[in-house]
Amino acid sequence: MAEQSIVWISGATEGIGAGLARHVPYPDARVINLSRRQHPELETVPFDLTDPSTWPAVVQHFERELSGFSGRRAIFVQNAHDSGTSGYAGEVDLDRIHADVTANVAAPLVLADGFLRACRPGYESGLVLLTSASARVPMQGMSVYCAAKAALEQWVRVVRRERQSRGLGPWVVAVRPGFVDTPSTRSAALRDEREYPAGPALRKALEAGVAVDPDSVARDIWAALPPPPDTSILLFGEVPDGM
């Protein structure tokens, strides 16, 4: 029998993405990882945020899988991100700025648009873009990363209204997952505070056990989906003191 649910998660090999993959709430769902790394258990479609030549294959994969889909739901969670380059504006290598914008703005929006195009009527379809508190908190040394997250959230606000005004699926929502103990969070905590002043606050919060584990936040995210019709951003957790 054909699968009733198909779920794509970019970056499902670690952190929040891995948690989301472990806790997909739909029985017998087909869960597909989009990543540079092969998932040890899940079907994987090769994809690299930093390499635009890999993006068309993912968009074509959406189209191929959904063109004849007859199940109940199709969900895409755009979770993958590049941790970005820390450093003050005007001091970071321009090639790194270009790479950060490519990975954290262009790639998510290209894949999100490709998923929208591939969805058909007749089943629930949903698009989730993981963002972060960086979209609203001005973190010194992370100007490009903060701008990228804010850009994704504004895209969601606009597209949610577009879909709603035309009565079209998929539903679209951004998610700020809160302060989560992931490899990227721990890596950020070790950055040079001259380039990323929030580093010490991150380290202190991690040592205090304030961070939520990926499995807990993944369960909370799934429990909140689909979002209320008038909601563009789902908020979880708090920003650590000193950020």
mmCIF file of C-alpha atoms in Angstrom:
data_model
loop_
_atom_site.group_PDB
_atom_site.id
_atom_site.type_symbol
_atom_site.label_atom_id
_atom_site.label_comp_id
_atom_site.label_asym_id
_atom_site.label_seq_id
_atom_site.Cartn_x
_atom_site.Cartn_y
_atom_site.Cartn_z
ATOM 1 C CA MET A 1 0.000 0.000 0.000
ATOM 2 C CA ALA A 2 1.286 3.483 -0.843
ATOM 3 C CA GLU A 3 2.482 5.569 2.095
ATOM 4 C CA GLN A 4 -0.133 7.816 3.702
ATOM 5 C CA SER A 5 2.405 10.389 4.904
ATOM 6 C CA ILE A 6 5.637 11.605 3.370
ATOM 7 C CA VAL A 7 7.907 13.885 5.395
ATOM 8 C CA TRP A 8 11.071 15.592 4.203
ATOM 9 C CA ILE A 9 13.487 16.988 6.786
ATOM 10 C CA SER A 10 16.642 18.787 5.727
ATOM 11 C CA GLY A 11 19.571 18.188 8.041
ATOM 12 C CA ALA A 12 18.009 15.173 9.773
ATOM 13 C CA THR A 13 21.403 13.723 10.713
ATOM 14 C CA GLU A 14 21.944 15.726 13.915
ATOM 15 C CA GLY A 15 20.479 18.227 16.348
ATOM 16 C CA ILE A 16 16.889 19.371 15.983
ATOM 17 C CA GLY A 17 16.583 17.725 12.571
ATOM 18 C CA ALA A 18 17.478 14.337 14.020
ATOM 19 C CA GLY A 19 14.998 14.890 16.837
ATOM 20 C CA LEU A 20 12.251 15.770 14.374
ATOM 21 C CA ALA A 21 12.992 12.629 12.375
ATOM 22 C CA ARG A 22 12.835 10.446 15.489
ATOM 23 C CA HIS A 23 9.481 11.832 16.566
ATOM 24 C CA VAL A 24 7.472 12.103 13.349
ATOM 25 C CA PRO A 25 3.956 11.475 14.712
ATOM 26 C CA TYR A 26 2.419 9.862 11.643
ATOM 27 C CA PRO A 27 2.358 6.039 11.707
ATOM 28 C CA ASP A 28 4.312 4.387 8.908
ATOM 29 C CA ALA A 29 5.392 7.754 7.478
ATOM 30 C CA ARG A 30 8.060 7.772 4.804
ATOM 31 C CA VAL A 31 10.712 10.098 6.234
ATOM 32 C CA ILE A 32 13.374 11.439 3.875
ATOM 33 C CA ASN A 33 16.571 13.194 4.898
ATOM 34 C CA LEU A 34 17.970 16.003 2.733
ATOM 35 C CA SER A 35 21.616 16.345 3.662
ATOM 36 C CA ARG A 36 25.254 16.145 2.666
ATOM 37 C CA ARG A 37 25.534 13.098 4.921
ATOM 38 C CA GLN A 38 23.752 9.802 4.485
ATOM 39 C CA HIS A 39 21.403 9.123 7.392
ATOM 40 C CA PRO A 40 22.155 5.720 8.966
ATOM 41 C CA GLU A 41 18.499 4.676 8.817
ATOM 42 C CA LEU A 42 16.538 7.063 6.626
ATOM 43 C CA GLU A 43 16.304 7.433 2.882
ATOM 44 C CA THR A 44 18.590 10.325 1.918
ATOM 45 C CA VAL A 45 18.547 12.732 -1.009
ATOM 46 C CA PRO A 46 21.970 14.428 -1.336
ATOM 47 C CA PHE A 47 21.733 18.161 -0.727
ATOM 48 C CA ASP A 48 24.223 20.852 0.220
ATOM 49 C CA LEU A 49 23.027 24.285 1.326
ATOM 50 C CA THR A 50 26.288 25.817 0.176
ATOM 51 C CA ASP A 51 26.224 24.270 -3.308
ATOM 52 C CA PRO A 52 23.444 25.577 -5.587
ATOM 53 C CA SER A 53 24.158 22.842 -8.138
ATOM 54 C CA THR A 54 22.583 20.333 -5.709
ATOM 55 C CA TRP A 55 19.310 22.211 -5.259
ATOM 56 C CA PRO A 56 17.529 21.357 -8.551
ATOM 57 C CA ALA A 57 17.717 17.630 -7.769
ATOM 58 C CA VAL A 58 15.764 18.196 -4.551
ATOM 59 C CA VAL A 59 13.119 20.298 -6.311
ATOM 60 C CA GLN A 60 12.800 17.607 -8.988
ATOM 61 C CA HIS A 61 12.507 14.990 -6.245
ATOM 62 C CA PHE A 62 9.574 16.897 -4.685
ATOM 63 C CA GLU A 63 7.849 17.040 -8.060
ATOM 64 C CA ARG A 64 8.452 13.393 -8.860
ATOM 65 C CA GLU A 65 7.219 12.106 -5.502
ATOM 66 C CA LEU A 66 4.162 14.356 -5.295
ATOM 67 C CA SER A 67 2.982 14.265 -8.908
ATOM 68 C CA GLY A 68 1.040 11.074 -8.261
ATOM 69 C CA PHE A 69 0.846 11.147 -4.474
ATOM 70 C CA SER A 70 -2.446 9.766 -3.158
ATOM 71 C CA GLY A 71 -1.771 9.720 0.589
ATOM 72 C CA ARG A 72 -3.060 11.905 3.401
ATOM 73 C CA ARG A 73 -0.252 14.408 3.958
ATOM 74 C CA ALA A 74 3.057 15.757 2.659
ATOM 75 C CA ILE A 75 5.262 17.854 4.943
ATOM 76 C CA PHE A 76 8.603 19.549 4.321
ATOM 77 C CA VAL A 77 10.629 20.791 7.290
ATOM 78 C CA GLN A 78 13.459 23.069 6.186
ATOM 79 C CA ASN A 79 15.709 22.657 9.207
ATOM 80 C CA ALA A 80 19.252 22.641 7.792
ATOM 81 C CA HIS A 81 21.375 25.739 8.171
ATOM 82 C CA ASP A 82 24.963 26.861 7.998
ATOM 83 C CA SER A 83 26.169 28.205 11.345
ATOM 84 C CA GLY A 84 27.515 31.245 9.566
ATOM 85 C CA THR A 85 30.626 33.332 10.034
ATOM 86 C CA SER A 86 31.032 35.408 13.175
ATOM 87 C CA GLY A 87 32.589 38.824 12.889
ATOM 88 C CA TYR A 88 31.595 42.449 12.780
ATOM 89 C CA ALA A 89 30.135 43.958 9.606
ATOM 90 C CA GLY A 90 32.855 45.384 7.403
ATOM 91 C CA GLU A 91 35.444 42.974 8.798
ATOM 92 C CA VAL A 92 34.306 39.585 7.471
ATOM 93 C CA ASP A 93 35.684 38.193 4.218
ATOM 94 C CA LEU A 94 33.239 38.984 1.402
ATOM 95 C CA ASP A 95 33.371 35.431 0.091
ATOM 96 C CA ARG A 96 32.131 34.205 3.477
ATOM 97 C CA ILE A 97 29.265 36.689 3.445
ATOM 98 C CA HIS A 98 28.265 35.432 0.011
ATOM 99 C CA ALA A 99 28.441 31.838 1.226
ATOM 100 C CA ASP A 100 26.357 32.603 4.323
ATOM 101 C CA VAL A 101 23.623 34.308 2.308
ATOM 102 C CA THR A 102 23.622 31.455 -0.204
ATOM 103 C CA ALA A 103 23.249 28.787 2.480
ATOM 104 C CA ASN A 104 20.872 30.515 4.880
ATOM 105 C CA VAL A 105 18.654 32.593 2.599
ATOM 106 C CA ALA A 106 18.804 31.420 -1.000
ATOM 107 C CA ALA A 107 18.831 27.661 -0.367
ATOM 108 C CA PRO A 108 15.880 27.549 2.067
ATOM 109 C CA LEU A 109 13.751 29.797 -0.139
ATOM 110 C CA VAL A 110 14.520 27.899 -3.345
ATOM 111 C CA LEU A 111 13.621 24.576 -1.733
ATOM 112 C CA ALA A 112 10.534 26.024 -0.055
ATOM 113 C CA ASP A 113 9.304 27.434 -3.356
ATOM 114 C CA GLY A 114 9.985 24.121 -5.074
ATOM 115 C CA PHE A 115 7.908 22.286 -2.482
ATOM 116 C CA LEU A 116 4.995 24.724 -2.900
ATOM 117 C CA ARG A 117 5.036 24.158 -6.655
ATOM 118 C CA ALA A 118 5.047 20.382 -6.266
ATOM 119 C CA CYS A 119 2.071 20.114 -3.895
ATOM 120 C CA ARG A 120 -1.335 19.185 -5.299
ATOM 121 C CA PRO A 121 -4.898 19.413 -3.956
ATOM 122 C CA GLY A 122 -6.423 16.383 -2.282
ATOM 123 C CA TYR A 123 -4.174 15.971 0.761
ATOM 124 C CA GLU A 124 -2.816 18.009 3.658
ATOM 125 C CA SER A 125 0.451 19.708 2.786
ATOM 126 C CA GLY A 126 2.625 21.792 5.050
ATOM 127 C CA LEU A 127 5.884 23.720 4.983
ATOM 128 C CA VAL A 128 7.926 24.442 8.123
ATOM 129 C CA LEU A 129 10.953 26.750 8.130
ATOM 130 C CA LEU A 130 13.177 26.587 11.213
ATOM 131 C CA THR A 131 14.451 30.033 12.173
ATOM 132 C CA SER A 132 15.722 31.254 15.541
ATOM 133 C CA ALA A 133 15.617 34.070 18.062
ATOM 134 C CA SER A 134 18.344 35.607 15.898
ATOM 135 C CA ALA A 135 15.522 36.905 13.720
ATOM 136 C CA ARG A 136 14.603 39.429 16.432
ATOM 137 C CA VAL A 137 17.608 39.596 18.785
ATOM 138 C CA PRO A 138 20.446 41.779 17.396
ATOM 139 C CA MET A 139 23.401 39.505 18.130
ATOM 140 C CA GLN A 140 26.664 41.348 17.587
ATOM 141 C CA GLY A 141 29.021 39.529 15.278
ATOM 142 C CA MET A 142 26.184 37.663 13.550
ATOM 143 C CA SER A 143 24.630 40.378 11.400
ATOM 144 C CA VAL A 144 24.297 38.238 8.261
ATOM 145 C CA TYR A 145 22.939 35.227 10.152
ATOM 146 C CA CYS A 146 20.392 37.396 11.992
ATOM 147 C CA ALA A 147 19.327 39.027 8.736
ATOM 148 C CA ALA A 148 18.946 35.597 7.125
ATOM 149 C CA LYS A 149 16.603 34.329 9.837
ATOM 150 C CA ALA A 150 14.561 37.537 9.696
ATOM 151 C CA ALA A 151 14.294 37.164 5.920
ATOM 152 C CA LEU A 152 12.898 33.636 6.234
ATOM 153 C CA GLU A 153 10.289 34.765 8.743
ATOM 154 C CA GLN A 154 9.141 37.645 6.553
ATOM 155 C CA TRP A 155 8.869 35.263 3.587
ATOM 156 C CA VAL A 156 6.626 33.037 5.694
ATOM 157 C CA ARG A 157 4.435 35.981 6.726
ATOM 158 C CA VAL A 158 3.903 36.972 3.111
ATOM 159 C CA VAL A 159 3.413 33.467 1.733
ATOM 160 C CA ARG A 160 0.986 32.455 4.492
ATOM 161 C CA ARG A 161 -1.191 35.393 3.534
ATOM 162 C CA GLU A 162 -0.880 34.583 -0.165
ATOM 163 C CA ARG A 163 -1.990 30.988 0.365
ATOM 164 C CA GLN A 164 -4.792 32.067 2.673
ATOM 165 C CA SER A 165 -6.148 34.741 0.335
ATOM 166 C CA ARG A 166 -6.313 32.257 -2.530
ATOM 167 C CA GLY A 167 -7.523 29.335 -0.455
ATOM 168 C CA LEU A 168 -4.539 27.233 -1.442
ATOM 169 C CA GLY A 169 -2.313 24.799 0.420
ATOM 170 C CA PRO A 170 0.207 24.134 1.785
ATOM 171 C CA TRP A 171 -0.017 25.742 5.190
ATOM 172 C CA VAL A 172 3.228 27.593 5.915
ATOM 173 C CA VAL A 173 4.838 28.417 9.252
ATOM 174 C CA ALA A 174 8.184 29.457 10.725
ATOM 175 C CA VAL A 175 9.433 27.951 13.984
ATOM 176 C CA ARG A 176 11.777 29.493 16.537
ATOM 177 C CA PRO A 177 12.734 26.415 18.544
ATOM 178 C CA GLY A 178 14.240 28.198 21.534
ATOM 179 C CA PHE A 179 17.555 27.476 23.226
ATOM 180 C CA VAL A 180 18.381 23.899 22.242
ATOM 181 C CA ASP A 181 21.474 21.878 23.104
ATOM 182 C CA THR A 182 22.787 20.988 19.651
ATOM 183 C CA PRO A 183 26.243 20.629 18.104
ATOM 184 C CA SER A 184 25.856 24.020 16.421
ATOM 185 C CA THR A 185 24.893 25.677 19.722
ATOM 186 C CA ARG A 186 27.941 24.216 21.447
ATOM 187 C CA SER A 187 30.152 25.281 18.558
ATOM 188 C CA ALA A 188 28.822 28.841 18.753
ATOM 189 C CA ALA A 189 29.532 28.930 22.484
ATOM 190 C CA LEU A 190 33.231 28.384 21.764
ATOM 191 C CA ARG A 191 33.608 31.254 19.320
ATOM 192 C CA ASP A 192 36.005 34.092 20.015
ATOM 193 C CA GLU A 193 34.041 36.616 22.070
ATOM 194 C CA ARG A 194 35.831 39.447 20.290
ATOM 195 C CA GLU A 195 33.885 38.404 17.188
ATOM 196 C CA TYR A 196 30.826 36.960 18.942
ATOM 197 C CA PRO A 197 30.219 38.645 22.320
ATOM 198 C CA ALA A 198 27.310 36.328 23.187
ATOM 199 C CA GLY A 199 29.659 33.330 23.436
ATOM 200 C CA PRO A 200 30.209 33.530 27.219
ATOM 201 C CA ALA A 201 26.447 33.795 27.859
ATOM 202 C CA LEU A 202 25.891 30.711 25.724
ATOM 203 C CA ARG A 203 28.551 28.771 27.622
ATOM 204 C CA LYS A 204 27.078 29.798 30.960
ATOM 205 C CA ALA A 205 23.570 28.765 29.899
ATOM 206 C CA LEU A 206 24.778 25.395 28.615
ATOM 207 C CA GLU A 207 26.683 24.739 31.832
ATOM 208 C CA ALA A 208 23.575 25.657 33.844
ATOM 209 C CA GLY A 209 21.506 23.120 31.937
ATOM 210 C CA VAL A 210 19.096 25.739 30.630
ATOM 211 C CA ALA A 211 19.081 24.375 27.075
ATOM 212 C CA VAL A 212 16.310 22.033 25.952
ATOM 213 C CA ASP A 213 17.261 18.714 24.375
ATOM 214 C CA PRO A 214 16.456 18.171 20.661
ATOM 215 C CA ASP A 215 13.971 15.373 21.328
ATOM 216 C CA SER A 216 11.859 17.488 23.667
ATOM 217 C CA VAL A 217 11.651 20.442 21.313
ATOM 218 C CA ALA A 218 10.951 18.115 18.379
ATOM 219 C CA ARG A 219 7.951 16.644 20.184
ATOM 220 C CA ASP A 220 6.710 20.147 21.005
ATOM 221 C CA ILE A 221 7.041 21.263 17.396
ATOM 222 C CA TRP A 222 5.138 18.295 16.003
ATOM 223 C CA ALA A 223 2.410 18.783 18.625
ATOM 224 C CA ALA A 224 1.914 22.372 17.402
ATOM 225 C CA LEU A 225 1.367 21.367 13.762
ATOM 226 C CA PRO A 226 -0.573 22.212 11.728
ATOM 227 C CA PRO A 227 -0.461 25.792 13.017
ATOM 228 C CA PRO A 228 -3.541 27.963 13.639
ATOM 229 C CA PRO A 229 -4.611 29.660 10.377
ATOM 230 C CA ASP A 230 -3.569 33.130 11.570
ATOM 231 C CA THR A 231 -0.139 32.096 12.859
ATOM 232 C CA SER A 232 3.065 32.769 10.935
ATOM 233 C CA ILE A 233 5.607 31.993 13.664
ATOM 234 C CA LEU A 234 5.548 29.357 16.400
ATOM 235 C CA LEU A 235 7.655 30.324 19.406
ATOM 236 C CA PHE A 236 9.308 27.927 21.848
ATOM 237 C CA GLY A 237 11.568 28.573 24.823
ATOM 238 C CA GLU A 238 13.394 31.668 25.985
ATOM 239 C CA VAL A 239 16.581 33.457 24.983
ATOM 240 C CA PRO A 240 19.343 32.941 27.584
ATOM 241 C CA ASP A 241 20.260 35.940 29.716
ATOM 242 C CA GLY A 242 23.051 38.041 28.293
ATOM 243 C CA MET A 243 22.314 37.369 24.640
#
